[in-house]
Amino acid sequence: MKNDPTSDMQFFVLVAKHGSLAAAARAIDLTPPAATKRLATLESRLGVRLLNRTTRTLSLTSEGETYLQYATRILAEITEMEDAVAQARSTPRGLLRVNATLGFGRTTIAPLVSAFGARYPEVEVQMEVTDKPIDLVESGFDLAIRFGALPDKRLNARKIMSNRRFLCASPGYLERHGTPRNLADLVNHRCIIHRQNDDAYGIWRFMHHDHSEVVKVHGMLSSNDGDIVLGWALDGHGILIRSEWDLAKYLDSGRLKIVLPEFDLPAADLFVYYPSKRNQTIRARAFIDFLVEHLREPQDHQGNRRKGRERKDRPG
């Protein structure tokens, strides 16, 4: 980065984001002494101290907070300006930072990023998979792909795909333990619990005839990994809640069966969300359109294709 106002702002935003001069230096291929000198030069030019620094901690001064607020906004406006000027170009280009969930990101989004990269070779995609939702603005991501309710209603979002959730179990388990006839029967069954974020452990919530019902279930097996709990259900260890995206091929093959289909569970629709539609880049719009193009509605729980949609690929 050159020592001009724009690159100074980029440098300072990086320092604030990483909370460390050394980490910011690594991000822009500077030595730590060079980063320290860069900050000192910036503070000298402004005539104020922007950071409080000790050997272990780094915090923003009030002037640093003000500088960061303006710098973040100005850099976003510069990006918006450049994208507006480049609107006539049909080829997206530049850096796109994408966040997705661990399992779905690895099995489904990563192959789509590969295909997107082949179509748009001038777009540099940095993809990161995380277990919990992230703050898009603070973390610097352009967009995130998540199932279920949006973590922040202030964000803009586009629904990519409807995705219902069902109770399911293997035929072998149902033969040994019987098929539950109502929600109360679940208390006497082995239930496989998928621990997700801050959800209450073993609490399953249903809707039936516009009434909500809550069941506290028990089981010997639980995990925070969706592929693990799905494997346990396939092995006949109990009843599991899983989305139709994951279940479709196992329902088709008969390896799993839907249990109590008349009771509705909260949906796990797929969304892509982003901080601001006004500042959305051409490359981000191209990627979102690419997701819509390639992610199709899954089959319903009876194996029927949804109207107007057909999906060829499902994560295993």
C-alpha positions as YAML, in Angstrom:
chain: A
units: angstrom
residues:
- id: 1
  name: MET
  ca: [0.00, 0.00, 0.00]
- id: 2
  name: LYS
  ca: [1.26, 3.49, -0.85]
- id: 3
  name: ASN
  ca: [1.22, 6.31, 1.69]
- id: 4
  name: ASP
  ca: [-1.82, 8.14, 0.38]
- id: 5
  name: PRO
  ca: [-5.11, 8.84, 2.21]
- id: 6
  name: THR
  ca: [-6.96, 5.92, 0.63]
- id: 7
  name: SER
  ca: [-4.26, 3.35, 1.38]
- id: 8
  name: ASP
  ca: [-3.85, 4.81, 4.88]
- id: 9
  name: MET
  ca: [-7.55, 4.21, 5.48]
- id: 10
  name: GLN
  ca: [-7.27, 0.66, 4.14]
- id: 11
  name: PHE
  ca: [-4.31, 0.04, 6.41]
- id: 12
  name: PHE
  ca: [-6.05, 1.39, 9.51]
- id: 13
  name: VAL
  ca: [-9.26, -0.57, 8.83]
- id: 14
  name: LEU
  ca: [-7.14, -3.72, 8.61]
- id: 15
  name: VAL
  ca: [-5.43, -2.94, 11.92]
- id: 16
  name: ALA
  ca: [-8.79, -2.35, 13.60]
- id: 17
  name: LYS
  ca: [-10.26, -5.49, 12.09]
- id: 18
  name: HIS
  ca: [-7.39, -7.75, 13.19]
- id: 19
  name: GLY
  ca: [-6.85, -5.99, 16.50]
- id: 20
  name: SER
  ca: [-3.13, -6.37, 15.97]
- id: 21
  name: LEU
  ca: [-0.44, -4.52, 14.07]
- id: 22
  name: ALA
  ca: [1.42, -7.78, 13.45]
- id: 23
  name: ALA
  ca: [-1.67, -9.49, 12.01]
- id: 24
  name: ALA
  ca: [-2.42, -6.50, 9.78]
- id: 25
  name: ALA
  ca: [1.21, -6.48, 8.65]
- id: 26
  name: ARG
  ca: [0.96, -10.15, 7.62]
- id: 27
  name: ALA
  ca: [-2.26, -9.44, 5.70]
- id: 28
  name: ILE
  ca: [-0.54, -6.85, 3.50]
- id: 29
  name: ASP
  ca: [2.92, -8.46, 3.45]
- id: 30
  name: LEU
  ca: [4.66, -5.89, 5.64]
- id: 31
  name: THR
  ca: [7.16, -6.48, 8.40]
- id: 32
  name: PRO
  ca: [5.92, -5.59, 11.91]
- id: 33
  name: PRO
  ca: [8.43, -2.71, 12.19]
- id: 34
  name: ALA
  ca: [7.21, -1.34, 8.85]
- id: 35
  name: ALA
  ca: [3.59, -1.53, 10.04]
- id: 36
  name: THR
  ca: [4.50, 0.29, 13.26]
- id: 37
  name: LYS
  ca: [6.27, 3.00, 11.26]
- id: 38
  name: ARG
  ca: [3.27, 3.23, 8.92]
- id: 39
  name: LEU
  ca: [0.93, 3.84, 11.84]
- id: 40
  name: ALA
  ca: [3.30, 6.39, 13.40]
- id: 41
  name: THR
  ca: [3.47, 8.29, 10.10]
- id: 42
  name: LEU
  ca: [-0.34, 8.34, 9.86]
- id: 43
  name: GLU
  ca: [-0.73, 9.56, 13.44]
- id: 44
  name: SER
  ca: [1.95, 12.20, 12.88]
- id: 45
  name: ARG
  ca: [0.21, 13.47, 9.76]
- id: 46
  name: LEU
  ca: [-3.12, 13.71, 11.58]
- id: 47
  name: GLY
  ca: [-1.58, 15.09, 14.75]
- id: 48
  name: VAL
  ca: [-3.51, 12.69, 17.02]
- id: 49
  name: ARG
  ca: [-3.04, 9.25, 18.54]
- id: 50
  name: LEU
  ca: [-5.37, 6.71, 16.93]
- id: 51
  name: LEU
  ca: [-4.49, 3.65, 19.00]
- id: 52
  name: ASN
  ca: [-3.66, 2.87, 22.59]
- id: 53
  name: ARG
  ca: [-0.94, 0.22, 22.46]
- id: 54
  name: THR
  ca: [0.67, -1.96, 25.09]
- id: 55
  name: THR
  ca: [2.78, -5.08, 24.67]
- id: 56
  name: ARG
  ca: [-0.37, -7.21, 24.78]
- id: 57
  name: THR
  ca: [-3.37, -5.10, 23.87]
- id: 58
  name: LEU
  ca: [-4.47, -2.62, 21.24]
- id: 59
  name: SER
  ca: [-7.53, -0.37, 21.47]
- id: 60
  name: LEU
  ca: [-8.90, 2.58, 19.55]
- id: 61
  name: THR
  ca: [-8.81, 6.07, 20.97]
- id: 62
  name: SER
  ca: [-11.87, 8.25, 20.48]
- id: 63
  name: GLU
  ca: [-10.08, 9.83, 17.50]
- id: 64
  name: GLY
  ca: [-9.35, 6.33, 16.22]
- id: 65
  name: GLU
  ca: [-13.02, 5.41, 16.48]
- id: 66
  name: THR
  ca: [-13.95, 8.50, 14.46]
- id: 67
  name: TYR
  ca: [-11.26, 7.80, 11.86]
- id: 68
  name: LEU
  ca: [-12.39, 4.16, 11.54]
- id: 69
  name: GLN
  ca: [-16.04, 5.17, 11.12]
- id: 70
  name: TYR
  ca: [-15.26, 7.62, 8.33]
- id: 71
  name: ALA
  ca: [-12.66, 5.38, 6.69]
- id: 72
  name: THR
  ca: [-15.03, 2.41, 6.53]
- id: 73
  name: ARG
  ca: [-17.76, 4.52, 4.95]
- id: 74
  name: ILE
  ca: [-15.44, 6.27, 2.50]
- id: 75
  name: LEU
  ca: [-13.85, 3.01, 1.33]
- id: 76
  name: ALA
  ca: [-17.31, 1.49, 0.80]
- id: 77
  name: GLU
  ca: [-18.32, 4.55, -1.25]
- id: 78
  name: ILE
  ca: [-15.15, 4.29, -3.32]
- id: 79
  name: THR
  ca: [-15.95, 0.64, -4.07]
- id: 80
  name: GLU
  ca: [-19.52, 1.61, -4.95]
- id: 81
  name: MET
  ca: [-18.26, 4.38, -7.23]
- id: 82
  name: GLU
  ca: [-15.86, 2.06, -9.04]
- id: 83
  name: ASP
  ca: [-18.56, -0.57, -9.47]
- id: 84
  name: ALA
  ca: [-20.97, 2.05, -10.82]
- id: 85
  name: VAL
  ca: [-18.37, 3.28, -13.31]
- id: 86
  name: ALA
  ca: [-17.62, -0.31, -14.30]
- id: 87
  name: GLN
  ca: [-21.31, -1.20, -14.65]
- id: 88
  name: ALA
  ca: [-21.00, -1.21, -18.42]
- id: 89
  name: ARG
  ca: [-18.48, -4.03, -18.20]
- id: 90
  name: SER
  ca: [-20.22, -7.37, -18.55]
- id: 91
  name: THR
  ca: [-17.46, -9.31, -16.81]
- id: 92
  name: PRO
  ca: [-17.43, -9.28, -12.99]
- id: 93
  name: ARG
  ca: [-14.00, -8.91, -11.43]
- id: 94
  name: GLY
  ca: [-12.32, -8.20, -8.12]
- id: 95
  name: LEU
  ca: [-12.39, -9.74, -4.65]
- id: 96
  name: LEU
  ca: [-15.49, -11.54, -3.32]
- id: 97
  name: ARG
  ca: [-15.52, -12.83, 0.27]
- id: 98
  name: VAL
  ca: [-18.08, -15.57, 0.96]
- id: 99
  name: ASN
  ca: [-19.08, -17.24, 4.23]
- id: 100
  name: ALA
  ca: [-21.00, -20.52, 4.53]
- id: 101
  name: THR
  ca: [-21.77, -23.20, 7.09]
- id: 102
  name: LEU
  ca: [-19.24, -25.98, 7.62]
- id: 103
  name: GLY
  ca: [-20.91, -29.06, 6.15]
- id: 104
  name: PHE
  ca: [-23.04, -27.43, 3.45]
- id: 105
  name: GLY
  ca: [-20.23, -25.07, 2.55]
- id: 106
  name: ARG
  ca: [-17.83, -27.94, 2.05]
- id: 107
  name: THR
  ca: [-20.12, -30.33, 0.16]
- id: 108
  name: THR
  ca: [-22.24, -27.94, -1.92]
- id: 109
  name: ILE
  ca: [-21.05, -24.33, -1.95]
- id: 110
  name: ALA
  ca: [-17.36, -25.13, -2.55]
- id: 111
  name: PRO
  ca: [-18.10, -27.01, -5.81]
- id: 112
  name: LEU
  ca: [-20.31, -24.10, -6.90]
- id: 113
  name: VAL
  ca: [-17.47, -21.67, -6.16]
- id: 114
  name: SER
  ca: [-15.27, -23.81, -8.38]
- id: 115
  name: ALA
  ca: [-17.83, -23.62, -11.21]
- id: 116
  name: PHE
  ca: [-18.31, -19.89, -10.63]
- id: 117
  name: GLY
  ca: [-14.54, -19.38, -10.82]
- id: 118
  name: ALA
  ca: [-14.47, -21.16, -14.16]
- id: 119
  name: ARG
  ca: [-17.21, -18.90, -15.51]
- id: 120
  name: TYR
  ca: [-15.76, -15.68, -14.03]
- id: 121
  name: PRO
  ca: [-11.98, -16.12, -13.86]
- id: 122
  name: GLU
  ca: [-11.42, -12.43, -13.03]
- id: 123
  name: VAL
  ca: [-13.25, -12.75, -9.70]
- id: 124
  name: GLU
  ca: [-11.04, -13.69, -6.75]
- id: 125
  name: VAL
  ca: [-13.18, -15.68, -4.29]
- id: 126
  name: GLN
  ca: [-12.16, -16.05, -0.66]
- id: 127
  name: MET
  ca: [-14.46, -18.59, 0.97]
- id: 128
  name: GLU
  ca: [-14.60, -19.27, 4.69]
- id: 129
  name: VAL
  ca: [-16.74, -21.86, 6.46]
- id: 130
  name: THR
  ca: [-17.82, -21.31, 10.06]
- id: 131
  name: ASP
  ca: [-20.09, -23.10, 12.49]
- id: 132
  name: LYS
  ca: [-21.87, -20.06, 13.90]
- id: 133
  name: PRO
  ca: [-23.33, -17.02, 12.08]
- id: 134
  name: ILE
  ca: [-20.90, -14.14, 11.71]
- id: 135
  name: ASP
  ca: [-21.19, -10.35, 11.66]
- id: 136
  name: LEU
  ca: [-20.85, -9.54, 7.96]
- id: 137
  name: VAL
  ca: [-19.84, -5.93, 8.43]
- id: 138
  name: GLU
  ca: [-17.23, -6.46, 11.14]
- id: 139
  name: SER
  ca: [-15.77, -9.55, 9.46]
- id: 140
  name: GLY
  ca: [-15.63, -7.94, 6.02]
- id: 141
  name: PHE
  ca: [-17.62, -10.58, 4.12]
- id: 142
  name: ASP
  ca: [-19.64, -9.62, 1.05]
- id: 143
  name: LEU
  ca: [-22.27, -12.27, 1.65]
- id: 144
  name: ALA
  ca: [-23.10, -15.34, 3.72]
- id: 145
  name: ILE
  ca: [-25.11, -18.47, 2.92]
- id: 146
  name: ARG
  ca: [-27.17, -19.91, 5.78]
- id: 147
  name: PHE
  ca: [-30.07, -22.23, 6.47]
- id: 148
  name: GLY
  ca: [-32.91, -21.17, 8.76]
- id: 149
  name: ALA
  ca: [-33.88, -17.84, 10.25]
- id: 150
  name: LEU
  ca: [-31.63, -14.91, 9.49]
- id: 151
  name: PRO
  ca: [-29.34, -14.00, 12.40]
- id: 152
  name: ASP
  ca: [-29.84, -10.26, 11.90]
- id: 153
  name: LYS
  ca: [-33.11, -8.84, 10.58]
- id: 154
  name: ARG
  ca: [-31.31, -5.63, 9.58]
- id: 155
  name: LEU
  ca: [-29.50, -7.48, 6.79]
- id: 156
  name: ASN
  ca: [-30.74, -7.77, 3.24]
- id: 157
  name: ALA
  ca: [-31.47, -11.31, 2.14]
- id: 158
  name: ARG
  ca: [-32.55, -13.37, -0.82]
- id: 159
  name: LYS
  ca: [-34.22, -16.71, -0.35]
- id: 160
  name: ILE
  ca: [-32.45, -19.28, -2.49]
- id: 161
  name: MET
  ca: [-34.46, -22.37, -1.69]
- id: 162
  name: SER
  ca: [-37.33, -23.61, 0.48]
- id: 163
  name: ASN
  ca: [-36.24, -26.42, 2.78]
- id: 164
  name: ARG
  ca: [-38.65, -28.14, 5.17]
- id: 165
  name: ARG
  ca: [-37.58, -30.28, 8.11]
- id: 166
  name: PHE
  ca: [-38.95, -33.67, 9.15]
- id: 167
  name: LEU
  ca: [-38.68, -36.34, 11.78]
- id: 168
  name: CYS
  ca: [-37.08, -39.45, 10.29]
- id: 169
  name: ALA
  ca: [-35.78, -42.86, 11.28]
- id: 170
  name: SER
  ca: [-34.49, -46.00, 9.62]
- id: 171
  name: PRO
  ca: [-36.91, -48.88, 8.89]
- id: 172
  name: GLY
  ca: [-34.79, -51.09, 11.14]
- id: 173
  name: TYR
  ca: [-35.23, -48.77, 14.12]
- id: 174
  name: LEU
  ca: [-38.98, -48.51, 13.56]
- id: 175
  name: GLU
  ca: [-39.31, -52.30, 13.34]
- id: 176
  name: ARG
  ca: [-37.50, -52.75, 16.67]
- id: 177
  name: HIS
  ca: [-39.06, -49.87, 18.61]
- id: 178
  name: GLY
  ca: [-42.33, -49.17, 16.82]
- id: 179
  name: THR
  ca: [-43.52, -46.06, 14.97]
- id: 180
  name: PRO
  ca: [-44.66, -43.15, 17.19]
- id: 181
  name: ARG
  ca: [-48.33, -42.27, 16.68]
- id: 182
  name: ASN
  ca: [-48.22, -38.86, 18.36]
- id: 183
  name: LEU
  ca: [-45.74, -36.40, 19.84]
- id: 184
  name: ALA
  ca: [-46.14, -37.81, 23.34]
- id: 185
  name: ASP
  ca: [-44.76, -41.14, 22.07]
- id: 186
  name: LEU
  ca: [-41.42, -39.44, 21.32]
- id: 187
  name: VAL
  ca: [-40.64, -39.35, 25.04]
- id: 188
  name: ASN
  ca: [-40.34, -43.16, 25.00]
- id: 189
  name: HIS
  ca: [-38.12, -43.27, 21.92]
- id: 190
  name: ARG
  ca: [-34.40, -42.93, 21.40]
- id: 191
  name: CYS
  ca: [-33.94, -39.54, 19.74]
- id: 192
  name: ILE
  ca: [-30.73, -38.38, 18.10]
- id: 193
  name: ILE
  ca: [-30.03, -34.77, 19.05]
- id: 194
  name: HIS
  ca: [-28.30, -32.33, 16.74]
- id: 195
  name: ARG
  ca: [-26.86, -29.57, 18.91]
- id: 196
  name: GLN
  ca: [-26.92, -26.27, 17.00]
- id: 197
  name: ASN
  ca: [-25.63, -22.94, 18.27]
- id: 198
  name: ASP
  ca: [-27.63, -21.86, 21.34]
- id: 199
  name: ASP
  ca: [-30.71, -24.06, 20.81]
- id: 200
  name: ALA
  ca: [-32.10, -25.58, 24.01]
- id: 201
  name: TYR
  ca: [-30.82, -29.14, 24.32]
- id: 202
  name: GLY
  ca: [-33.38, -31.80, 23.38]
- id: 203
  name: ILE
  ca: [-36.27, -29.34, 22.91]
- id: 204
  name: TRP
  ca: [-38.21, -30.04, 19.71]
- id: 205
  name: ARG
  ca: [-40.88, -27.54, 18.62]
- id: 206
  name: PHE
  ca: [-43.78, -28.39, 16.32]
- id: 207
  name: MET
  ca: [-46.83, -26.76, 14.75]
- id: 208
  name: HIS
  ca: [-50.09, -28.70, 14.38]
- id: 209
  name: HIS
  ca: [-53.40, -27.12, 13.31]
- id: 210
  name: ASP
  ca: [-51.99, -23.65, 14.05]
- id: 211
  name: HIS
  ca: [-50.99, -24.64, 17.57]
- id: 212
  name: SER
  ca: [-47.41, -24.86, 18.78]
- id: 213
  name: GLU
  ca: [-46.29, -27.90, 20.75]
- id: 214
  name: VAL
  ca: [-43.01, -28.50, 22.53]
- id: 215
  name: VAL
  ca: [-41.52, -31.90, 23.35]
- id: 216
  name: LYS
  ca: [-38.51, -32.63, 25.54]
- id: 217
  name: VAL
  ca: [-36.81, -35.67, 24.00]
- id: 218
  name: HIS
  ca: [-34.03, -37.93, 25.22]
- id: 219
  name: GLY
  ca: [-31.38, -39.99, 23.52]
- id: 220
  name: MET
  ca: [-28.01, -41.60, 23.95]
- id: 221
  name: LEU
  ca: [-26.36, -39.93, 20.97]
- id: 222
  name: SER
  ca: [-25.87, -36.24, 20.16]
- id: 223
  name: SER
  ca: [-23.47, -34.15, 18.10]
- id: 224
  name: ASN
  ca: [-23.03, -30.64, 16.72]
- id: 225
  name: ASP
  ca: [-22.23, -32.10, 13.27]
- id: 226
  name: GLY
  ca: [-25.13, -32.74, 10.90]
- id: 227
  name: ASP
  ca: [-23.39, -35.45, 8.88]
- id: 228
  name: ILE
  ca: [-22.60, -37.38, 12.06]
- id: 229
  name: VAL
  ca: [-26.17, -37.42, 13.37]
- id: 230
  name: LEU
  ca: [-27.50, -38.33, 9.93]
- id: 231
  name: GLY
  ca: [-25.11, -41.30, 9.84]
- id: 232
  name: TRP
  ca: [-26.37, -42.45, 13.24]
- id: 233
  name: ALA
  ca: [-29.97, -42.32, 12.01]
- id: 234
  name: LEU
  ca: [-29.00, -44.39, 8.96]
- id: 235
  name: ASP
  ca: [-27.40, -46.91, 11.33]
- id: 236
  name: GLY
  ca: [-30.70, -47.30, 13.17]
- id: 237
  name: HIS
  ca: [-29.88, -45.53, 16.43]
- id: 238
  name: GLY
  ca: [-33.02, -43.42, 16.71]
- id: 239
  name: ILE
  ca: [-35.31, -40.66, 15.47]
- id: 240
  name: LEU
  ca: [-33.74, -37.49, 14.05]
- id: 241
  name: ILE
  ca: [-34.82, -34.07, 12.79]
- id: 242
  name: ARG
  ca: [-33.31, -33.38, 9.38]
- id: 243
  name: SER
  ca: [-34.06, -31.15, 6.40]
- id: 244
  name: GLU
  ca: [-35.45, -32.48, 3.14]
- id: 245
  name: TRP
  ca: [-32.30, -31.30, 1.36]
- id: 246
  name: ASP
  ca: [-30.32, -33.90, 3.28]
- id: 247
  name: LEU
  ca: [-33.04, -36.55, 3.38]
- id: 248
  name: ALA
  ca: [-34.22, -36.66, -0.23]
- id: 249
  name: LYS
  ca: [-32.01, -39.45, -1.56]
- id: 250
  name: TYR
  ca: [-32.40, -41.57, 1.60]
- id: 251
  name: LEU
  ca: [-36.19, -41.28, 1.42]
- id: 252
  name: ASP
  ca: [-36.07, -42.25, -2.25]
- id: 253
  name: SER
  ca: [-33.95, -45.32, -1.50]
- id: 254
  name: GLY
  ca: [-35.99, -46.30, 1.56]
- id: 255
  name: ARG
  ca: [-33.06, -46.08, 3.97]
- id: 256
  name: LEU
  ca: [-35.01, -43.53, 6.03]
- id: 257
  name: LYS
  ca: [-38.72, -42.97, 6.59]
- id: 258
  name: ILE
  ca: [-40.65, -39.87, 7.62]
- id: 259
  name: VAL
  ca: [-42.20, -40.06, 11.09]
- id: 260
  name: LEU
  ca: [-45.28, -38.03, 12.16]
- id: 261
  name: PRO
  ca: [-45.45, -36.01, 8.90]
- id: 262
  name: GLU
  ca: [-48.61, -34.21, 10.07]
- id: 263
  name: PHE
  ca: [-46.58, -32.25, 12.62]
- id: 264
  name: ASP
  ca: [-44.68, -29.32, 11.11]
- id: 265
  name: LEU
  ca: [-41.19, -28.31, 12.24]
- id: 266
  name: PRO
  ca: [-39.63, -24.87, 11.75]
- id: 267
  name: ALA
  ca: [-38.31, -24.67, 8.19]
- id: 268
  name: ALA
  ca: [-34.63, -24.41, 7.33]
- id: 269
  name: ASP
  ca: [-34.92, -22.35, 4.14]
- id: 270
  name: LEU
  ca: [-31.67, -21.39, 2.45]
- id: 271
  name: PHE
  ca: [-30.81, -17.68, 2.32]
- id: 272
  name: VAL
  ca: [-27.96, -15.62, 1.03]
- id: 273
  name: TYR
  ca: [-27.66, -12.41, 3.03]
- id: 274
  name: TYR
  ca: [-25.57, -9.28, 2.63]
- id: 275
  name: PRO
  ca: [-25.10, -5.92, 4.40]
- id: 276
  name: SER
  ca: [-26.48, -3.52, 1.82]
- id: 277
  name: LYS
  ca: [-28.18, -3.90, -1.54]
- id: 278
  name: ARG
  ca: [-27.25, -0.32, -2.47]
- id: 279
  name: ASN
  ca: [-23.54, -1.08, -2.15]
- id: 280
  name: GLN
  ca: [-23.70, -4.58, -3.59]
- id: 281
  name: THR
  ca: [-21.00, -5.19, -6.18]
- id: 282
  name: ILE
  ca: [-21.44, -6.63, -9.66]
- id: 283
  name: ARG
  ca: [-19.48, -9.71, -8.64]
- id: 284
  name: ALA
  ca: [-21.69, -10.28, -5.59]
- id: 285
  name: ARG
  ca: [-24.85, -10.01, -7.69]
- id: 286
  name: ALA
  ca: [-23.35, -12.39, -10.24]
- id: 287
  name: PHE
  ca: [-22.55, -14.92, -7.51]
- id: 288
  name: ILE
  ca: [-26.03, -14.73, -5.99]
- id: 289
  name: ASP
  ca: [-27.62, -15.20, -9.42]
- id: 290
  name: PHE
  ca: [-25.26, -18.14, -9.95]
- id: 291
  name: LEU
  ca: [-26.49, -19.75, -6.71]
- id: 292
  name: VAL
  ca: [-30.12, -19.32, -7.73]
- id: 293
  name: GLU
  ca: [-29.33, -20.83, -11.12]
- id: 294
  name: HIS
  ca: [-27.66, -23.93, -9.70]
- id: 295
  name: LEU
  ca: [-29.49, -24.64, -6.44]
- id: 296
  name: ARG
  ca: [-32.84, -26.17, -7.19]
- id: 297
  name: GLU
  ca: [-35.80, -26.95, -4.96]
- id: 298
  name: PRO
  ca: [-35.45, -30.40, -3.38]
- id: 299
  name: GLN
  ca: [-37.98, -33.16, -3.73]
- id: 300
  name: ASP
  ca: [-40.91, -33.29, -1.34]
- id: 301
  name: HIS
  ca: [-41.04, -35.99, 1.31]
- id: 302
  name: GLN
  ca: [-42.83, -38.35, -1.11]
- id: 303
  name: GLY
  ca: [-40.12, -38.01, -3.75]
- id: 304
  name: ASN
  ca: [-42.10, -35.71, -6.07]
- id: 305
  name: ARG
  ca: [-40.40, -32.88, -7.89]
- id: 306
  name: ARG
  ca: [-41.62, -29.46, -6.88]
- id: 307
  name: LYS
  ca: [-43.46, -27.47, -9.51]
- id: 308
  name: GLY
  ca: [-41.16, -25.76, -11.98]
- id: 309
  name: ARG
  ca: [-37.98, -26.91, -10.27]
- id: 310
  name: GLU
  ca: [-35.63, -29.82, -10.63]
- id: 311
  name: ARG
  ca: [-32.46, -30.49, -8.67]
- id: 312
  name: LYS
  ca: [-29.79, -32.90, -9.79]
- id: 313
  name: ASP
  ca: [-27.27, -32.69, -6.97]
- id: 314
  name: ARG
  ca: [-27.75, -33.35, -3.28]
- id: 315
  name: PRO
  ca: [-25.08, -33.45, -0.61]
- id: 316
  name: GLY
  ca: [-24.46, -37.00, 0.57]
...
